[in-house]
Coordinates of C-alpha atoms and ligand atoms in Angstrom, one line a residue:
X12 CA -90.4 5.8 -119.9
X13 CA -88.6 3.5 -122.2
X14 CA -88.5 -0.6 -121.0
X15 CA -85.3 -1.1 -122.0
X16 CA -82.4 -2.5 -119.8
X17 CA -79.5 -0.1 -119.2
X18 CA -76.6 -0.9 -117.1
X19 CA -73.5 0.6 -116.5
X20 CA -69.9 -0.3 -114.7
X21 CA -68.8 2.9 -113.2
X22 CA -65.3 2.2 -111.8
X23 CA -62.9 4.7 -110.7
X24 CA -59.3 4.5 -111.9
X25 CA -57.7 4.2 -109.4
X26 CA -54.5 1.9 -111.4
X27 CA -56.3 -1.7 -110.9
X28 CA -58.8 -3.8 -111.7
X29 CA -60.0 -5.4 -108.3
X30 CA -61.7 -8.7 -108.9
X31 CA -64.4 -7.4 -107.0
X32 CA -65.0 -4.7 -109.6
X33 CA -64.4 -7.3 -112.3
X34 CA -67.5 -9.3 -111.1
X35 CA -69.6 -5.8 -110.4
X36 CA -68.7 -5.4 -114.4
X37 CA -69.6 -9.0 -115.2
X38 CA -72.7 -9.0 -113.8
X39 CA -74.0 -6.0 -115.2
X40 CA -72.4 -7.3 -118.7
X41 CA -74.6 -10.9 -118.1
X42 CA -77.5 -8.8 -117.1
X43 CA -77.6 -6.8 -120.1
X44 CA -76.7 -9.7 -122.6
X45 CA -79.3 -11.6 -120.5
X46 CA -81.9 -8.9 -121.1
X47 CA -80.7 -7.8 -124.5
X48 CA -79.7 -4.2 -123.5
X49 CA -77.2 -2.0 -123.6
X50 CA -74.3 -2.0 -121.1
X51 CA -72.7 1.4 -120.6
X52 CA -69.2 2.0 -119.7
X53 CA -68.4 4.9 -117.7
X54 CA -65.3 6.3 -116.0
X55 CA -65.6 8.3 -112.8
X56 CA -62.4 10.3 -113.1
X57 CA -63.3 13.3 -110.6
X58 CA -60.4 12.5 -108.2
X59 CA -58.2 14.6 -110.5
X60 CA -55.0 13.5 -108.1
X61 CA -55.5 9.9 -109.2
X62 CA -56.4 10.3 -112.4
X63 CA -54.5 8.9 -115.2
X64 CA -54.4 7.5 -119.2
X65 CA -52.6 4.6 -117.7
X66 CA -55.0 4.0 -114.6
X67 CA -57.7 3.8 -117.2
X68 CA -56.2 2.0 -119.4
X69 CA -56.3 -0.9 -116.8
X70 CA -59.5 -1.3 -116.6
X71 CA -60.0 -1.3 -120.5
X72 CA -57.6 -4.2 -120.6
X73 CA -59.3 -6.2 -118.1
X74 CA -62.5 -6.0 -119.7
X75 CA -60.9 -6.7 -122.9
X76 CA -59.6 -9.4 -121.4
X77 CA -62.7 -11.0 -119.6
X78 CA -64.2 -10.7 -123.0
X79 CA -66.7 -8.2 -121.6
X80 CA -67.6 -5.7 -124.8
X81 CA -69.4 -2.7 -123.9
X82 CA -72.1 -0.8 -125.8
X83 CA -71.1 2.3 -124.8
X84 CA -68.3 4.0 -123.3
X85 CA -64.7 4.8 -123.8
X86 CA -63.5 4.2 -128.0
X87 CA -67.2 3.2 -128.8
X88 CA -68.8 6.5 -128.1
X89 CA -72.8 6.6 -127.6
X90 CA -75.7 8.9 -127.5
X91 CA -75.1 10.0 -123.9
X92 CA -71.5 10.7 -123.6
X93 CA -69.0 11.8 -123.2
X94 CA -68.5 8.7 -121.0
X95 CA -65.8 9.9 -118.7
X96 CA -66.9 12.6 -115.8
X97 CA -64.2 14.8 -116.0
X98 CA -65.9 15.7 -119.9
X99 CA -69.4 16.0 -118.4
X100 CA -68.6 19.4 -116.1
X101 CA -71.7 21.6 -117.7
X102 CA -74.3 18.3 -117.1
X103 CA -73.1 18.9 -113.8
X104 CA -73.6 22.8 -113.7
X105 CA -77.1 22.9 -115.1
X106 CA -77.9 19.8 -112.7
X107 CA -76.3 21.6 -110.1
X108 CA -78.3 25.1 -110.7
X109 CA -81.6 23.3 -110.7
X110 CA -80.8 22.3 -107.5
X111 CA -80.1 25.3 -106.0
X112 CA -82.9 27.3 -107.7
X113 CA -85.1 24.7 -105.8
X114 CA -83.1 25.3 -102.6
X115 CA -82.2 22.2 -101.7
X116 CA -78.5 23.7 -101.8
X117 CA -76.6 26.0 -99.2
X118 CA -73.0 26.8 -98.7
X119 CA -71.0 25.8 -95.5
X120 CA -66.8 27.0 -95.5
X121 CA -67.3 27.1 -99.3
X122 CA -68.4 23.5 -99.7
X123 CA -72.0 23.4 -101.3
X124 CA -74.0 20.7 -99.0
X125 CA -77.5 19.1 -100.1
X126 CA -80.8 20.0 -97.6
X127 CA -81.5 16.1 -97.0
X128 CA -85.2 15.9 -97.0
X129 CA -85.2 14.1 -93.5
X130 CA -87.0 10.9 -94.6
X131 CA -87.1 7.3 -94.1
X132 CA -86.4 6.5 -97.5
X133 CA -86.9 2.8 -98.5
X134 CA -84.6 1.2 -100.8
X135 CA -86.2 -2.0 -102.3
X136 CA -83.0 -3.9 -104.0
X137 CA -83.5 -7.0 -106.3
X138 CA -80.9 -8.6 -104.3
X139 CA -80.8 -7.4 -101.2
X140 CA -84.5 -7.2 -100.6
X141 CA -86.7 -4.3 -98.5
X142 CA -84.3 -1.9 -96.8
X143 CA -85.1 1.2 -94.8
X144 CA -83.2 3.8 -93.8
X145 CA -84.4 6.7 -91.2
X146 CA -82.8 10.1 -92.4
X147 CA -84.2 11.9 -90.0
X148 CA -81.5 12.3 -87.7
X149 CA -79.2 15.0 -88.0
X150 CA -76.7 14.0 -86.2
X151 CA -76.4 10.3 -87.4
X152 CA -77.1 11.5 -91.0
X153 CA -75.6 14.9 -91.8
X154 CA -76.4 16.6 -95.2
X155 CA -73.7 15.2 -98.0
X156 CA -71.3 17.7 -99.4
X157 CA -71.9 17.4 -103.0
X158 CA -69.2 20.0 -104.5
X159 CA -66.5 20.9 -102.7
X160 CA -64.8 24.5 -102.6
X161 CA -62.6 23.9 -105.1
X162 CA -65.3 23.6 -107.4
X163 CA -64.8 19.9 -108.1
X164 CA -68.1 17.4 -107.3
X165 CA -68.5 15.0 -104.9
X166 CA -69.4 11.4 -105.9
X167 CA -72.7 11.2 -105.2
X168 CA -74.0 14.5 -107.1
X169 CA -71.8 12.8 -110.1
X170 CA -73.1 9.1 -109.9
X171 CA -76.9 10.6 -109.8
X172 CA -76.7 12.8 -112.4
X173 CA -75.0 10.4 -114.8
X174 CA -77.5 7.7 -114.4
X175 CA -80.3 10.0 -114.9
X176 CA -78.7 11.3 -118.1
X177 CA -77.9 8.0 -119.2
X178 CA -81.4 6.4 -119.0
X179 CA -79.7 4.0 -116.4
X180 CA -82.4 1.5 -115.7
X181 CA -80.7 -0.6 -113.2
X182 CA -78.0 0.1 -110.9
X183 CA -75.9 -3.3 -110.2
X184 CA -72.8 -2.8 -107.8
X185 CA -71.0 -3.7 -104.9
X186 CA -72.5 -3.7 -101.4
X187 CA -70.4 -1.5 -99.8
X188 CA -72.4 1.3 -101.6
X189 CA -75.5 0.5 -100.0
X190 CA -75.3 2.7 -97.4
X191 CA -75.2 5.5 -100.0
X192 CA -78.1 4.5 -101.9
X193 CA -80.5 6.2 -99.7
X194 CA -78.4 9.5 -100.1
X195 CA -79.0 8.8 -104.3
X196 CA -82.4 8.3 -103.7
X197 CA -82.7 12.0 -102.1
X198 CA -81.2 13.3 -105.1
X199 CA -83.3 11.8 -107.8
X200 CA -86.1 12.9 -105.5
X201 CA -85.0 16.2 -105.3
X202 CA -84.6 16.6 -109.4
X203 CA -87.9 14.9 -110.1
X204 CA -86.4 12.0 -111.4
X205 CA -87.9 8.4 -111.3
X206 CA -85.0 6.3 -109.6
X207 CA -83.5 3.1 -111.5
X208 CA -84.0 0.1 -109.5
X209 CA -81.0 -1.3 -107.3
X210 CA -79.1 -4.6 -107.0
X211 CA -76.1 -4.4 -104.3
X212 CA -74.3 -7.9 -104.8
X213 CA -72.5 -9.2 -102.2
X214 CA -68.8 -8.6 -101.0
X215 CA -66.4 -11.2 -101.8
X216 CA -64.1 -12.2 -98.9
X217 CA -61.0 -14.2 -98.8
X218 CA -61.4 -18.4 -97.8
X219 CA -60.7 -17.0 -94.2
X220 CA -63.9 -15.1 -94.1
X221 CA -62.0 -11.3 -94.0
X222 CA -62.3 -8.7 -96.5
X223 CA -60.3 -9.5 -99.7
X224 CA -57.9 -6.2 -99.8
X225 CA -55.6 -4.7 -102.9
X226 CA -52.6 -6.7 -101.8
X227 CA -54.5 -10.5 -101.6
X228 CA -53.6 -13.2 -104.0
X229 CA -55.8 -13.1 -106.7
X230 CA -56.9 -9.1 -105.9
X231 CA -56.1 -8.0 -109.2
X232 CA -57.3 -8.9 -112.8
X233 CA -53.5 -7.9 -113.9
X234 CA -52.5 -10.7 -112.1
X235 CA -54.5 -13.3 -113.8
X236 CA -53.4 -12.0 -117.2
X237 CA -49.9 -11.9 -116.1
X238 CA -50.2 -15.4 -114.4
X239 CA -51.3 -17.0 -117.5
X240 CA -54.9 -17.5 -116.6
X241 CA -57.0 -18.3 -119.8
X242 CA -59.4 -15.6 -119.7
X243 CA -62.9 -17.7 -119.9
X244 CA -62.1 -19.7 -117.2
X245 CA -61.4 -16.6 -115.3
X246 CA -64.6 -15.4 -116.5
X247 CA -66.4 -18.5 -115.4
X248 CA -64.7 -18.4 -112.1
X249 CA -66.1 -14.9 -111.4
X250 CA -69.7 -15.8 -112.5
X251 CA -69.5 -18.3 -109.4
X252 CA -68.9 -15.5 -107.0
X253 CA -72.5 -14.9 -105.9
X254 CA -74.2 -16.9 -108.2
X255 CA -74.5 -20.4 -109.1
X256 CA -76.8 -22.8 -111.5
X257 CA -79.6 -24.5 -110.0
X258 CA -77.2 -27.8 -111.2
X259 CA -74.3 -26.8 -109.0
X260 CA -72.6 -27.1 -111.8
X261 CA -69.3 -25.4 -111.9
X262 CA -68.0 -25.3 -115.6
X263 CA -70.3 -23.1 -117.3
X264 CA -69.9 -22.0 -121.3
X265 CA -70.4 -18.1 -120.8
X266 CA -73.3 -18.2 -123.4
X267 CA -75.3 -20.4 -120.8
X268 CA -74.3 -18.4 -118.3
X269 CA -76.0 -15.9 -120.3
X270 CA -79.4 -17.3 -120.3
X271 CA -79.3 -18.5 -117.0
X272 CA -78.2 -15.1 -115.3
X273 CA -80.8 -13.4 -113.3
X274 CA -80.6 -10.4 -110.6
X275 CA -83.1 -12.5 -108.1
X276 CA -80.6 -15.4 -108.6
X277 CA -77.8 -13.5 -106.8
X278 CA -76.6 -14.7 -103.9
X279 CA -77.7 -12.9 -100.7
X280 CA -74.4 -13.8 -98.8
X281 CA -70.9 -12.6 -99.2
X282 CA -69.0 -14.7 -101.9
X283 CA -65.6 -16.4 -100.6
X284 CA -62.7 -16.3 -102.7
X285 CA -60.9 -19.4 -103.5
X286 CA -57.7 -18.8 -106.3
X287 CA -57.0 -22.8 -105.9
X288 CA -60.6 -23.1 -107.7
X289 CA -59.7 -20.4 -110.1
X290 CA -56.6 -22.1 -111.2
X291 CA -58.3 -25.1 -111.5
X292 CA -61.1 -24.3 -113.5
X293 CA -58.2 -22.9 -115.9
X294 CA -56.6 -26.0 -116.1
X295 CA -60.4 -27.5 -117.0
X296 CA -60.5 -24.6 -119.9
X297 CA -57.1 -25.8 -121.4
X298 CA -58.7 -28.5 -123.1
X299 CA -61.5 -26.8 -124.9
X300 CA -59.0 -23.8 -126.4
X301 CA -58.4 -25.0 -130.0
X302 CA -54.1 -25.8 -130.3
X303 CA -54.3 -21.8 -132.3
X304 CA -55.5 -20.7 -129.6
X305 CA -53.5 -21.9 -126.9
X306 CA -50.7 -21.4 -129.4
X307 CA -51.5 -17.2 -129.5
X308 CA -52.4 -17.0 -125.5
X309 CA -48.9 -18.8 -125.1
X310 CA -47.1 -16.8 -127.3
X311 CA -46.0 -14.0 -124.4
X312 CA -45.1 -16.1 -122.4
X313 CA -42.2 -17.9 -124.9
X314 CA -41.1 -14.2 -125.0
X315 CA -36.9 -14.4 -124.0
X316 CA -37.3 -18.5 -124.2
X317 CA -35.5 -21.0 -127.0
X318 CA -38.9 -21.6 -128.0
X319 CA -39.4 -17.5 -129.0
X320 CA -40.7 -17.0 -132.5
X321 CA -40.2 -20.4 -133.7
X322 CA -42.6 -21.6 -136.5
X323 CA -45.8 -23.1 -136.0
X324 CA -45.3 -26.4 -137.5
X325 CA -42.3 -26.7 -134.5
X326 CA -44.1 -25.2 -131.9
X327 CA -47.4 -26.6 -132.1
X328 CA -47.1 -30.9 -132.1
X329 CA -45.0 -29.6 -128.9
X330 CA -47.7 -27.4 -127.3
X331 CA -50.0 -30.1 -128.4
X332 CA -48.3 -32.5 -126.2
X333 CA -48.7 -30.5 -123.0
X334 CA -52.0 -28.4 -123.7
X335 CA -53.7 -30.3 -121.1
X336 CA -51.4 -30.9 -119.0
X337 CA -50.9 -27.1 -117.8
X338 CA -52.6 -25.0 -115.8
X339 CA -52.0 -22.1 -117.1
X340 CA -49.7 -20.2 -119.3
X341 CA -47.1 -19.3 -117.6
X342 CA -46.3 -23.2 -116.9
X343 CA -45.7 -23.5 -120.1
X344 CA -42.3 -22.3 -120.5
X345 CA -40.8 -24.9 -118.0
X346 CA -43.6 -27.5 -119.4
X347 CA -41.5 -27.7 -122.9
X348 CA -37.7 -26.3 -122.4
X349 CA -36.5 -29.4 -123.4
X350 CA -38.2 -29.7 -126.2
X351 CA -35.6 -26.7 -127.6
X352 CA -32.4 -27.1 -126.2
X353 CA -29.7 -30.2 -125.8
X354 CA -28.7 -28.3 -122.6
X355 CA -32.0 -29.5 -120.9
X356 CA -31.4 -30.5 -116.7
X357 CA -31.7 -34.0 -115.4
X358 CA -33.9 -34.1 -112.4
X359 CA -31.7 -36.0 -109.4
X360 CA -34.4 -37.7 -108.2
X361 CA -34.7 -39.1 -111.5
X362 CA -31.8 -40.0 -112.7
X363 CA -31.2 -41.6 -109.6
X364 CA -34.0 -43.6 -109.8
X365 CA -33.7 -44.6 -113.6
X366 CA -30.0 -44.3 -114.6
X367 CA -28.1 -45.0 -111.7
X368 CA -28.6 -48.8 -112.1
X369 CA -26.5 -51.4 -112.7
X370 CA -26.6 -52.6 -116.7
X371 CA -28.7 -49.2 -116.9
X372 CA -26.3 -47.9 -119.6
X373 CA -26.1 -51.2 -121.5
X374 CA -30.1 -50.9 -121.6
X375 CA -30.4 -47.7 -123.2
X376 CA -28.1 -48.6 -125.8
X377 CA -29.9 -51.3 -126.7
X378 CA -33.0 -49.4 -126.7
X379 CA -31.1 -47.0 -128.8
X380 CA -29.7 -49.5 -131.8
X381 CA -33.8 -51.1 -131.6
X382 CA -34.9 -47.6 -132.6
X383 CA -32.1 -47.2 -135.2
X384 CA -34.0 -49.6 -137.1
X385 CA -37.8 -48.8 -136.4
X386 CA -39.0 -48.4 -140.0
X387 CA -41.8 -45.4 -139.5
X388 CA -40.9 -43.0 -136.3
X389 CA -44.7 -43.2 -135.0
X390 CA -45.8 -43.5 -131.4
X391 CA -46.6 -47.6 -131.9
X392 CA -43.9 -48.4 -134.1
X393 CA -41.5 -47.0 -130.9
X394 CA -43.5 -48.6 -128.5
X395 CA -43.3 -52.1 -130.1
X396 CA -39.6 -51.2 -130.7
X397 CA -39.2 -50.7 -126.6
X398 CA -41.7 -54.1 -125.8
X399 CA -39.5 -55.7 -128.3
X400 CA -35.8 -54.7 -126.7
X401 CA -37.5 -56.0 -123.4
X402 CA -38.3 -59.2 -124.2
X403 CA -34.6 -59.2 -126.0
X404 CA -33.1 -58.3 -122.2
X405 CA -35.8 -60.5 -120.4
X406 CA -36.7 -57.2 -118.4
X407 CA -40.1 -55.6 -117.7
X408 CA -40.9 -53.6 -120.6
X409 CA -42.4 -51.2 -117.7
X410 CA -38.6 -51.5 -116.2
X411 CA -37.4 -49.2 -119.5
X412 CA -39.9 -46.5 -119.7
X413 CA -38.5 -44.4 -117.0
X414 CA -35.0 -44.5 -117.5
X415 CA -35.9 -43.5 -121.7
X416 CA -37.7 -40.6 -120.6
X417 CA -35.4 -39.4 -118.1
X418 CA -32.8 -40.0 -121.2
X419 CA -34.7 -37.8 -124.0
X420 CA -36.0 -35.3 -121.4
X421 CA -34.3 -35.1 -118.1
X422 CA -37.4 -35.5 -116.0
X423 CA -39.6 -37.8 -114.2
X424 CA -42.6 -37.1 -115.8
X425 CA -44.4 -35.4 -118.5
X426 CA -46.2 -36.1 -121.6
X427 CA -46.8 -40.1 -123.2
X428 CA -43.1 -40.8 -123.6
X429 CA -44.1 -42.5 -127.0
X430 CA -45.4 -38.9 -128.0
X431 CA -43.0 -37.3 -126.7
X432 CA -40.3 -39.1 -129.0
X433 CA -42.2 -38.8 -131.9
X434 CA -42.5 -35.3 -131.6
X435 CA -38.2 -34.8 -130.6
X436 CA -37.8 -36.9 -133.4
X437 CA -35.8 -40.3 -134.2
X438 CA -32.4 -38.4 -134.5
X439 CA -33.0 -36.4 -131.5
X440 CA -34.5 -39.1 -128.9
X441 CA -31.6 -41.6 -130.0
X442 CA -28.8 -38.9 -129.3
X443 CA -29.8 -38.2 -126.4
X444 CA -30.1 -41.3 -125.3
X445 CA -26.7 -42.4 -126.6
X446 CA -25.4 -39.7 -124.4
X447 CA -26.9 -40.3 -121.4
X448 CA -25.8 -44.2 -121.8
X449 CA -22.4 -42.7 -122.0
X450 CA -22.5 -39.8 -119.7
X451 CA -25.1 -40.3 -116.8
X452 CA -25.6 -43.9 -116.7
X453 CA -24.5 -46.3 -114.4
Ligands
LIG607 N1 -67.2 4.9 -109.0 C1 -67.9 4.1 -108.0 C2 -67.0 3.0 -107.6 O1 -66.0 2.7 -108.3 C3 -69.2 3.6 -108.7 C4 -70.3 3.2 -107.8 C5 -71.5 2.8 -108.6 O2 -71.5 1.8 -109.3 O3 -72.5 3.5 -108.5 O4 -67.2 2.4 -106.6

C-alpha cells in the first residue's frame, strides 16, 4: 500500500462541462495540489451513442480553461492508461472473469447481474460523515446489472475497476452518487480490493434553493468562456461553492486556496449558486490581470470589431483606460467602439443633458481653440486648459466636463475624460468637438 494521494475526475462526455462537474474536478485538482499528488484524468466513454471527439473535447477546454492541469490522462498519458474506458475493454474482461470464477456473477435475459452480498455496508465519507446502508433487502436493493447483453459494461463494474487499477486513493465527487457507493463497496469487496476512501460534496442548487439543471444561467463552463469571464475568477468563484476560508474571505489567490483546501473543510450542505457573485468577482480579477493579459483574453472578443488586429501600442493605452472598468470581456467591445471610429452614437439622454443648452455650442468652441494651444497633450495640461476656459466664460468648470465628454465620445460616462483625451489624441478630441459644436449643439 503506497500513501500517496490519487485523485481522479471521471466525467462522461456527454457535450458539456456542467459547473457542477467543474467544481467535482476542482476539488479533486486542490486536493491533489494540496497533498502533492497526482490527479488523474479519466474519460468514461462507455455510452457509445453519446460518445464523441467533440463532446470530449469540451471538457479538455474547460479544464484548460480553469487552469486545472492534470497528471495523467488524455495527451499526457501515465502509467495506468489508457485513460479513456472505451481503450480499457480487456481490464474489464479479466476483472470481469475473476468475478465470475468466484461466482458472484449469473446471467438474467442476457444481462450479467452481480450476487449482492446482502450486507449493511457502511460508507464512512470525509465529508459526508458515517453512512449505512442495509442491502439486505431484495426488493428495495436488487442486484446491479453490470454488463449488459450487448456486451457493453455498466457504470459501476467500469468506475470500480478503474479506481482499483489506477491506485485511486480517494474518490471525491458529487452527491448524487452516494447512493451508489455502497454498490462500489460490494465490488471492491467482492475482488479483494481495499476500497479508496470517499468524499461526496454537496449538490449545488440555483439562489432559489432547486436543482441547478443543463439549461440554468451559468450551467455550463462554455458559457463563462464565451461570456468573457476571466478564468481565475471563475476559478475562485467555484472554490466558494462548498467551501470557504475560516476568514470568510471571498477573493482568494488560487495558490492560497491551495494550502488552505482540505476534504474535512467541505461544506456539509448543498452550495447555492449565485452568477451575480460570479460576475462580480470577475470584475474584482480585472484589476490584477497584467494590461498583456487582459490585452490576449480580449483579443476574441475584438474579432469582426474596428478595433480587430490593430497594434498594440493603439490598442493597449485604450484597454488600459477601461481594464477596470469591465466586467468581463465581452463588455469590452461596446466599452471602447469609440475609441475606433468617427461614426461613434450619441447617447440622447446625454446629449440632451449636455448639448442641448443654450451657449452650449459657443462653449465647446472655446474649449476647442483653449486646447489648440495646450503646449504638451497630457492629462493636466488639458485639465488646466478646461479650468482655465471656465474661468474665461465665468461658468463652473464642473459645468463643461459633461458636455466635452459627450463631444469626444458620445456617452454619459466612461473613463477620466482627461485620460480619455489623451489617449484620442489632441487632433482627434478637438475635431470632434468642433463637430459637435456645429452639428449637435444647441
Ligand atoms: N462518470 C461519472 C460521472 O460523470 C463519474 C462518477 C465518479 O466520479 O465516480 O458522474
Amino acid at each position: 500500500m503506497t500513501s500517496e494521494v490519487r485523485v481522479r475526475f471521471a466525467p462522461s462526455p456527454t457535450g458539456y462541462l456542467h459547473v457542477g462537474g467543474a467544481r467535482t474536478a476542482l476539488f479533486n485538482w486542490l486536493y491533489a495540489r494540496h497533498c502533492k499528488g497526482t490527479f488523474v484524468l479519466r474519460i468514461e466513454d462507455t455510452d457509445k451513442a453519446r460518445n464523441s471527439k467533440e463532446a470530449v473535447q469540451v471538457i479538455l477546454d474547460g479544464l484548460r480553461w480553469l487552469g486545472m492541469d492534470w497528471d495523467e490522462g488524455p495527451s499526457m498519458g501515465g502509467e495506468y492508461g489508457p485513460y479513456f474506458q472505451s481503450e480499457r475493454e480487456n481490464i474489464y474482461q479479466r476483472y470481469f472473469d475473476q468475478l465470475e470464477a468466484g461466482g458472484h456473477l449469473y446471467l438474467d435475459n442476457g444481462a450479467w447481474r452481480f450476487r449482492s452480498l446482502r450486507e449493511v455496508v457502511v460508507v464512512d465519507d470525509m465529508i459526508c460523515g458515517r453512512i449505512e446502508f442495509d442491502l439486505s433487502n431484495h426488493e428495495t436493493h436488487p442486484d446491479m446489472t453490470i454488463r449488459r447483453p450487448d456486451g457493453s459494461w455498466i457504470f459501476h463494474f467500469v468506475n470500480v475497476v478503474d479506481d482499483i487499477e489506477m491506485r485511486i486513493s480517494h474518490v471525491i465527487r458529487g452527491e448524487d452518487h452516494l447512493s451508489n457507493t455502497p454498490k462500489h463497496l460490494e465490488l471492491f469487496k467482492a475482488l479483494g480490493k481495499p476500497a479508496p476512501r470517499y468524499a461526496h460534496i454537496p449538490l449545488i442548487l440555483n439562489k432559489d434553493g432547486s436543482k441547478m439543471s443543463k439549461r440554468d444561467e451559468g450551467a455550463s463552463i462554455t458559457s463563462y468562456i464565451d461570456g468573457g469571464f476571466v478564468p481565475e475568477a471563475v476559478k475562485n468563484y467555484l472554490t466558494l461553492l462548498g467551501w470557504s476560508p475560516k476568514d470568510g474571505r471571498e477573493k482568494l489567490e488560487i495558490e492560497e486556496v491551495v494550502q488552505l483546501f482540505d476534504l474535512e473543510k467541505v461544506n456539509r450542505k448543498n452550495a447555492h449558486f449565485d452568477i451575480d457573485k460570479c460576475v462580480w468577482l470577475s470584475g474584482q480579477y480585472m484589476s490584477s490581470l497584467t494590461l498583456e493579459r487582459f490585452a490576449e483574453l480580449c483579443s476574441p472578443f475584438l474579432v469582426g470589431t474596428d478595433a480587430e488586429g490593430l497594434e498594440a501600442a493603439k490598442l493597449q493605452p485604450v484597454l488600459a483606460l477601461v481594464k477596470e472598468k469591465v466586467k468581463t470581456f465581452a463588455e469590452v467591445p461596446a466599452a471602447i467602439s469609440y475609441f475606433f471610429t468617427e461614426d461613434y452614437s450619441f447617447e440622447p439622454e446625454a446629449s440632451e443633458k449636455a448639448l442641448n443648452q443654450p451657449g452650449a455650442s459657443a462653449r465647446l468652441n472655446a474649449l476647442a481653440t483653449a486646447f489648440e494651444k495646450v503646449a504638451d497633450w497630457s492629462p493636466e495640461s488639458i485639465e488646466a486648459a478646461l479650468k482655465a476656459t471656465a474661468v474665461e466664460l465665468g461658468v463652473k468648470a464642473g459645468s463643461l466636463v459633461l458636455p466635452t465628454r459627450v463631444a469626444v465620445s458620445g456617452r454619459g460616462s466612461g473613463p477620466s475624460l482627461y485620460h480619455m483625451m489623451e489617449v484620442l489624441g489632441r487632433e482627434c478630441s478637438i475635431r470632434r468637438i468642433r463637430q459637435t459644436a456645429d452639428s449637435k449643439a444647441a
